[in-house]
Coordinates of C-alpha atoms in Angstrom, one line a residue:
X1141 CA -14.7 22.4 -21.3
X1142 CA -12.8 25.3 -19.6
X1143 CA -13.3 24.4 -16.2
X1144 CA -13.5 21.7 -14.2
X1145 CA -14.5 21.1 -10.4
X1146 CA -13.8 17.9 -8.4
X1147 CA -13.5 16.5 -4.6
X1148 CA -10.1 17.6 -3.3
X1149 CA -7.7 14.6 -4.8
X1150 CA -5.5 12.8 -2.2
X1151 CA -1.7 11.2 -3.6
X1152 CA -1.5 7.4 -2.5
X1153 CA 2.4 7.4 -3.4
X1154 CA 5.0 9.8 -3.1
X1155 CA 7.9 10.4 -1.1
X1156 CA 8.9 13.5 0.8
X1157 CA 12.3 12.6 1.4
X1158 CA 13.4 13.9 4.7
X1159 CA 15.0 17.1 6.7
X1160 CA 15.3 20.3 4.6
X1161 CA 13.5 18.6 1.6
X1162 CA 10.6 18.8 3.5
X1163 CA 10.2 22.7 3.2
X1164 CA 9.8 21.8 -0.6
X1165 CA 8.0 18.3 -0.8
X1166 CA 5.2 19.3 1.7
X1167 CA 3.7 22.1 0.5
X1168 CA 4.1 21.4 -3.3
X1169 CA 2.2 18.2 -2.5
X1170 CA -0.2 20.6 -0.1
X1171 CA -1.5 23.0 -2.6
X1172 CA -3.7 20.3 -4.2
X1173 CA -3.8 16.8 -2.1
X1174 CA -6.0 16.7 1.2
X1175 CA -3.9 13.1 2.3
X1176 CA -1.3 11.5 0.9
X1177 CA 0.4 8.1 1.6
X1178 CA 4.4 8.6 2.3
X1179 CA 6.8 5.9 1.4
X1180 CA 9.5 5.2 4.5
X1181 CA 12.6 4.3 2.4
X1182 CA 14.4 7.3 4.6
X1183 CA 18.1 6.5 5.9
X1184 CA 18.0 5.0 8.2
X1185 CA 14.3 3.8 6.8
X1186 CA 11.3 3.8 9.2
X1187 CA 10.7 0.5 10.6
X1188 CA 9.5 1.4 13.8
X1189 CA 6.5 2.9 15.3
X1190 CA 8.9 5.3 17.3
X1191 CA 10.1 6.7 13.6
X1192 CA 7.1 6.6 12.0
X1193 CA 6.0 9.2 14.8
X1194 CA 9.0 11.3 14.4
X1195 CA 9.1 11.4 10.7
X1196 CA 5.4 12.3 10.8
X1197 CA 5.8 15.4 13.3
X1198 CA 8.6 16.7 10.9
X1199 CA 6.0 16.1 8.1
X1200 CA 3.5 18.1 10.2
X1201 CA 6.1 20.9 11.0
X1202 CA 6.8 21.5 7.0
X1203 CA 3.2 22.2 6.2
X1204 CA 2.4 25.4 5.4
X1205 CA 0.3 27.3 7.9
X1206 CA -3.2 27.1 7.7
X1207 CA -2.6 23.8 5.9
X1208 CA -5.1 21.0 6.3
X1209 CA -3.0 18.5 4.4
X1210 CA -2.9 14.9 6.0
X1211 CA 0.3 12.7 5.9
X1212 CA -0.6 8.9 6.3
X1213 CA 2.4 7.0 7.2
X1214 CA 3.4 3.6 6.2
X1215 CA 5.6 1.1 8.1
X1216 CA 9.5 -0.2 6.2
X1217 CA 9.3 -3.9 5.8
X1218 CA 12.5 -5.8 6.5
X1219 CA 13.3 -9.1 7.6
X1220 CA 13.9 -8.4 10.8
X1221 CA 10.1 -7.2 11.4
X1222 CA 8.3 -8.6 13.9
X1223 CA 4.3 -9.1 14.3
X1224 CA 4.4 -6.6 17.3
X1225 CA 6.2 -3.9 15.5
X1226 CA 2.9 -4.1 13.4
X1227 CA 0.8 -4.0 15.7
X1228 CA 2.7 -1.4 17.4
X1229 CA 2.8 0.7 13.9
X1230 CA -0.9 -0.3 13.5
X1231 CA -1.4 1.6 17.2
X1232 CA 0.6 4.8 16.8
X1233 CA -1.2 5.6 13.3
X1234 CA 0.0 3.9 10.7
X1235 CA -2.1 3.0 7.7
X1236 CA 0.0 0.4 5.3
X1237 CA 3.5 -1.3 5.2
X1238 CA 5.5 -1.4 2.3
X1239 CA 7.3 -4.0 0.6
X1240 CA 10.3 -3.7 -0.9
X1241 CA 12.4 -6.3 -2.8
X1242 CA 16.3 -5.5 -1.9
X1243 CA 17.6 -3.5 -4.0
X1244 CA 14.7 -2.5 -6.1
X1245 CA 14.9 1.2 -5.7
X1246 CA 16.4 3.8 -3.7
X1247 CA 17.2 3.2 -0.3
X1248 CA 16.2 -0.2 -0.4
X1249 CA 19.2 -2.2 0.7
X1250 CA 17.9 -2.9 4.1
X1251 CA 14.4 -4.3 3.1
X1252 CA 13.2 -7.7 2.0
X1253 CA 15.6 -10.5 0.9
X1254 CA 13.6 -13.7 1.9
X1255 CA 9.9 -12.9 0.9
X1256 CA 8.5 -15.9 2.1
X1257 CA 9.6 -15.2 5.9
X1258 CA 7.5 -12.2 5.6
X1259 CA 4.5 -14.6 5.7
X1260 CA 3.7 -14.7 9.4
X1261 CA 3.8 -10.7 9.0
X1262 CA 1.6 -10.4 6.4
X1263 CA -1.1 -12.6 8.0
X1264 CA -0.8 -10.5 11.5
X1265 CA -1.3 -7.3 9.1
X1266 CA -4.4 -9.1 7.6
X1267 CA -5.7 -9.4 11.3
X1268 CA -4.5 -5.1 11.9
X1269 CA -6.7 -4.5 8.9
X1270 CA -3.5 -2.7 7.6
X1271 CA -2.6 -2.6 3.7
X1272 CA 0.4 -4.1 1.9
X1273 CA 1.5 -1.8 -0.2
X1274 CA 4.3 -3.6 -2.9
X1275 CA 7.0 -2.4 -5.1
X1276 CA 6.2 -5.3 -7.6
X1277 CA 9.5 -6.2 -9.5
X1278 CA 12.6 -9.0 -8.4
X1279 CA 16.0 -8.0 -8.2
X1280 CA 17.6 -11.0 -9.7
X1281 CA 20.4 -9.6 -11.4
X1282 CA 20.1 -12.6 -14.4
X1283 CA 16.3 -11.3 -15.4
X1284 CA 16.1 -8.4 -17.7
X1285 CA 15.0 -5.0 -16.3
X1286 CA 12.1 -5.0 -18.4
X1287 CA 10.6 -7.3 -17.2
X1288 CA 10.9 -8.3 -13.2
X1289 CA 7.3 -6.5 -12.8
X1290 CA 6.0 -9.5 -14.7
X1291 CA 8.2 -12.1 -12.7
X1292 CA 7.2 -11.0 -9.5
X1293 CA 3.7 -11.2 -10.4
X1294 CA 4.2 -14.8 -11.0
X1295 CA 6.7 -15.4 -8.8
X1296 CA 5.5 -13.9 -5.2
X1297 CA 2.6 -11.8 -5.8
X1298 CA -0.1 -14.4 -7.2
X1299 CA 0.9 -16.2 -3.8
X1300 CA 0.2 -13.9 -1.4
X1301 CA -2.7 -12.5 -2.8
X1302 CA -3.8 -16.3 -2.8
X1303 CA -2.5 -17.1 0.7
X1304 CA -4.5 -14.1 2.4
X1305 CA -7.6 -13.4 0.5
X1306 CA -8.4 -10.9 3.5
X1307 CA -5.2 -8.4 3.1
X1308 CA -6.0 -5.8 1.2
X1309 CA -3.0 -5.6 -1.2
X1310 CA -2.0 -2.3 -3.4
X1311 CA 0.2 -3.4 -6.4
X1312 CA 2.0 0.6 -6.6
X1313 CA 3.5 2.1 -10.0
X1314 CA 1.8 -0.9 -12.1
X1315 CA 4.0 0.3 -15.6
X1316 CA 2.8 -3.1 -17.7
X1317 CA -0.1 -4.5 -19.7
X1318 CA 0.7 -7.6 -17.9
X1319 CA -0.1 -5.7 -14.0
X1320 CA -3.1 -4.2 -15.2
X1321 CA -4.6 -7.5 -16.7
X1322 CA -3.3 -8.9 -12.4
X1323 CA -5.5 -6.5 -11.1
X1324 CA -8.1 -6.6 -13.1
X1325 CA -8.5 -10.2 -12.8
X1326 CA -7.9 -10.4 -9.0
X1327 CA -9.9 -10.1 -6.0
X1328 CA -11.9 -7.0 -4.5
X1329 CA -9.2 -6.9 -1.9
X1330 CA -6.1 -6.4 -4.9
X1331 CA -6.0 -2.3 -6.5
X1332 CA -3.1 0.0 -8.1
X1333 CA -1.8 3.0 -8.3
X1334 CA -0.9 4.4 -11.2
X1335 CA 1.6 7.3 -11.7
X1336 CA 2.0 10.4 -14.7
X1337 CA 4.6 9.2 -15.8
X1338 CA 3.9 6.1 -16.7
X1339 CA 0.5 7.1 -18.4
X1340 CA 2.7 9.4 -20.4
X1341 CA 5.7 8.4 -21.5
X1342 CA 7.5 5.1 -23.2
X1343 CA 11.0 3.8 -22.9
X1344 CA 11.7 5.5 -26.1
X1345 CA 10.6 9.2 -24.1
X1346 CA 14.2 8.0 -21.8
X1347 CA 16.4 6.5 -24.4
X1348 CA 15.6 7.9 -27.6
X1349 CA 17.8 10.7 -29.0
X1350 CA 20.2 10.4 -25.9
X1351 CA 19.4 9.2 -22.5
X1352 CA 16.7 11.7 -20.4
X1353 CA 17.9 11.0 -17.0
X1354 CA 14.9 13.4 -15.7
X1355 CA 12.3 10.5 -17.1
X1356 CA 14.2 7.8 -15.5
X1357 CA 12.4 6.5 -12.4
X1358 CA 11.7 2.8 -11.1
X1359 CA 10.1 0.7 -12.1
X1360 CA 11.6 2.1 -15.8
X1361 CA 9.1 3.2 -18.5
X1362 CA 8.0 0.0 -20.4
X1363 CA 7.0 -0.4 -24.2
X1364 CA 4.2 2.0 -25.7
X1365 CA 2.2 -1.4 -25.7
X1366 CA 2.1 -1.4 -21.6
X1367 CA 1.5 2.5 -21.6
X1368 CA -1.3 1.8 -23.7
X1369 CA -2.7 -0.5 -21.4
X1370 CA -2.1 1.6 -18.6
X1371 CA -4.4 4.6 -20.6
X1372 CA -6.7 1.8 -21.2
X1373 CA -7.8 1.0 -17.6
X1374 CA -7.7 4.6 -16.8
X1375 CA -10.0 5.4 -19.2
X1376 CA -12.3 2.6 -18.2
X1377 CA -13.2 4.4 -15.1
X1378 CA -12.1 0.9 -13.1
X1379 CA -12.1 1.7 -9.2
X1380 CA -9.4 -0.4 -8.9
X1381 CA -7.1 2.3 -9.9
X1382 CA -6.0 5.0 -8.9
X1383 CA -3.7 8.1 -8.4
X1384 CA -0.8 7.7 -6.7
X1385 CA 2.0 9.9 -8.2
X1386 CA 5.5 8.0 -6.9
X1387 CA 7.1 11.8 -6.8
X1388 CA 10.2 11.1 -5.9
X1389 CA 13.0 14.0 -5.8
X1390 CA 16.0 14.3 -6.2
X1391 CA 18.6 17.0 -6.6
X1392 CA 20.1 17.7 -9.9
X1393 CA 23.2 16.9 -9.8
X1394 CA 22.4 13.7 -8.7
X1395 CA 20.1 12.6 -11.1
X1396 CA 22.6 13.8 -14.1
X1397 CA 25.3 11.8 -12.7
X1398 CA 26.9 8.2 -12.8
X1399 CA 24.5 7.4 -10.1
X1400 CA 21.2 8.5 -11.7
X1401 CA 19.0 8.3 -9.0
X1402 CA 15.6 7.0 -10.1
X1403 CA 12.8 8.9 -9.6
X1404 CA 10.6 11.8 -11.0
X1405 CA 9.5 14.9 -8.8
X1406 CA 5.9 15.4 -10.3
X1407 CA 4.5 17.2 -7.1
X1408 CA 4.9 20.7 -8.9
X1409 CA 2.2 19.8 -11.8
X1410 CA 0.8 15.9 -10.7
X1411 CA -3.3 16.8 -10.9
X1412 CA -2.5 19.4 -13.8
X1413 CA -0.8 16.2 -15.7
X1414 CA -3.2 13.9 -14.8
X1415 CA -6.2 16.1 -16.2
X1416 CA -4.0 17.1 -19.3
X1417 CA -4.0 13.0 -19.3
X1418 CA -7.7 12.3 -19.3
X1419 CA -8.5 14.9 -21.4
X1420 CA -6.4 13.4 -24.4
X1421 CA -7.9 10.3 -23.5
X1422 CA -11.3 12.2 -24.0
X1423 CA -12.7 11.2 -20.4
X1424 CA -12.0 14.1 -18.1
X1425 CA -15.3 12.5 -16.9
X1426 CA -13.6 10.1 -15.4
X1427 CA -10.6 12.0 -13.4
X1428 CA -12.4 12.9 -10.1
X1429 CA -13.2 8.8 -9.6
X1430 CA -9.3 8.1 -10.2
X1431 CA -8.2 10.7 -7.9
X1432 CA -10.7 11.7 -5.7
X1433 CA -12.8 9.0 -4.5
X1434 CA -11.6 4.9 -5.2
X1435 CA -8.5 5.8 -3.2
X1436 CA -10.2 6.4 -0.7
X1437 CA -12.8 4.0 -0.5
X1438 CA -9.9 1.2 -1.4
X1439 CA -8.7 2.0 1.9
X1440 CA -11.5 2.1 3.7
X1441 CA -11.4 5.8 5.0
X1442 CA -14.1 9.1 4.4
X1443 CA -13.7 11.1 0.8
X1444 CA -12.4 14.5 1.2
X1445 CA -15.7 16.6 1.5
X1446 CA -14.2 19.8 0.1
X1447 CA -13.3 20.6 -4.1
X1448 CA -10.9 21.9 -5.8
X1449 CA -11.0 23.8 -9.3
X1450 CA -8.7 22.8 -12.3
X1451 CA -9.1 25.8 -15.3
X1452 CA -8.3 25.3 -18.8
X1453 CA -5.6 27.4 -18.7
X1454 CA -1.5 26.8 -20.6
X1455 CA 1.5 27.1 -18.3
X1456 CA 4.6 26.0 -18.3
X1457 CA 6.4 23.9 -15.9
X1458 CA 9.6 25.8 -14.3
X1459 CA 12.8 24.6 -15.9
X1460 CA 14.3 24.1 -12.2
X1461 CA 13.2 24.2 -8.7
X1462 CA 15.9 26.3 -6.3
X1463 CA 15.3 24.2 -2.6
X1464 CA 16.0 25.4 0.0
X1465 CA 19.7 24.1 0.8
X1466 CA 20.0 26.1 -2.7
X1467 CA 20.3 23.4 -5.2
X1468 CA 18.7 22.9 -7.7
X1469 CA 16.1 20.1 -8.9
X1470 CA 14.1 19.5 -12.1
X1471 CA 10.5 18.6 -12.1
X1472 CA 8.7 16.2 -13.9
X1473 CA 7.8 17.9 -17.6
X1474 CA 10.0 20.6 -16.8
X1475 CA 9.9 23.4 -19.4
X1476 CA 6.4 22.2 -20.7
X1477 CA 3.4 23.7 -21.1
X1478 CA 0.4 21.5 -19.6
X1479 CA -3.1 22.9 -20.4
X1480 CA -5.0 22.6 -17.2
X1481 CA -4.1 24.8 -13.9
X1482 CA -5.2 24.3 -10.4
X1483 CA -7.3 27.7 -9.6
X1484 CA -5.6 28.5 -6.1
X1485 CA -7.6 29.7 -3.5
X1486 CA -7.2 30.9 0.4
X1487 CA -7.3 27.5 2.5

């Protein structure tokens, strides 16, 4: 196969960052995503429907002209969140609410620290119809980093998919054999997202050989094992995954520091990666279904009615990204040659 045509893809995970980012973020994720769901761990975070409008106006502002790219915005969990700031979220647009565990990622020191408070707030966003969306890991600093996906599962997540069978509930960046086997076994009402990097790449693609700090995102890359499984329920066609990249930039320096921010900027290459992904796992078949359509249908909103056209075609990523502040920042695979190429065409 040489060419491939499928529904325009939407991203149901990725972050734009805010302010001059945008001018990069936006239209990178615009030239091949119709919608895309944007995480609100901002500083200060969104956690109000007053934000949520703001940030998506400055959203709206970046896109290129012409652009018919969608942001859908998601509300900041904290404990401090009230059942009318759903509803009030709910009202001005927004399509989800994200939990965060304190501390499990970037610019989440202000969010969750008592799960089970969140309770009332998760049955009033079963009554909204609006999704929980959950970075699945605990923060406990005692349990290995390894494996807090799998203690949360057990921990909080088995509970509140148990306590509201009606809340639809999207377990993001599943990285281990032990999500996927959650999901699969769960309710209608439980689906994941899945990123590129966790589909292709190991702990050993960060650690082996020196440490890559450019493949280090949260959650980390697991064991080949859970990539495998990952691969596996891919590959099955399962509409209860789907594509959500998690791009997530940051600026180079900061990334190749003492810091390390987590996170890996995939927006350059994601749908080229993904088909480069299904085609080694011989079911290109089955790409349009993971990124097309069970997104959307998951969420309960129309498929994109327009295509786009992917060419069998090597190129290789760009070593560095120049934004527009000036610095620099290195995509996800970056110096790579991927085999597939979106055809570009005028909007």
């Amino acid at each position: 196969m040489t060419q491939l045509t499928i529904t325009t893809p939407d991203d149901w995970h990725l972050h734009f960052r805010d302010g001059d980012m945008l001018r990069e973020t936006v239209p990178a994720t615009a030239r091949c995503f119709r919608r895309a769901i944007v995480m609100p761990n901002l500083v200060p975070p969104v956690t109000n429907a007053q934000m949520l409008t703001e940030y998506r106006q400055r959203i709206i502002d970046a896109r290129p002209v012409g652009s018919l790219f969608e942001p859908l915005m998601t509300l900041y969990l904290t404990n401090s969140t009230t059942a009318a700031d759903i509803r009030a979220a709910k009202a001005a647009g927004a399509v989800a609410a994200k939990l965060y565990p304190a501390g499990a990622t970037t610019n989440s020191d202000a969010a969750v620290s008592a799960l089970d408070a969140l309770f009332p707030i998760f049955a009033e966003m079963a009554e909204q119809s609006m999704l929980l969306l959950v970075h699945g890991e605990v923060t406990d600093k005692h349990v290995d980093i390894f494996d807090r996906e799998k203690e949360f599962i057990d921990r909080h997540l088995r509970r509140i998919v148990e306590s509201f069978p009606q809340l639809k509930v999207v377990f993001e960046h599943i990285t281990t054999a032990d999500a996927a086997h959650f999901v699969l076994e769960a309710s209608a009402q439980v689906a994941a997202t899945i990123t590129p990097q966790h589909l292709m790449l190991n702990r050993n693609d960060m650690l082996v050989g020196g440490i890559r700090p450019h493949n280090y995102c949260l959650p980390v890359l697991k064991r080949s094992t859970h990539q495998q499984a990952l691969r596996d329920v891919v590959a099955s066609g399962s509409a209860k995954f789907f594509l959500g990249t998690d791009s997530a930039p940051h600026e180079k320096h900061r990334k190749e520091s003492a810091c390390g921010c987590a996170g890996c900027y995939s927006a350059w290459s994601a749908i080229e990666l993904y088909a480069q992904v299904f085609e080694d796992l011989g079911c290109l078949d089955k790409l349009e279904g993971f990124a097309s359509h069970y997104g959307a249908d998951f969420y309960g909103l129309a498929r994109n009615t327009d295509e786009i056209t992917l060419v069998r075609e090597p190129w290789q990523i760009p070593e560095q990204i120049v934004l527009p502040n000036g610095n620099p920042i290195v995509p996800f695979h970056a110096g790579q040659t991927v085999n597939w190429k979106l055809q570009l065409t005028q909007e």
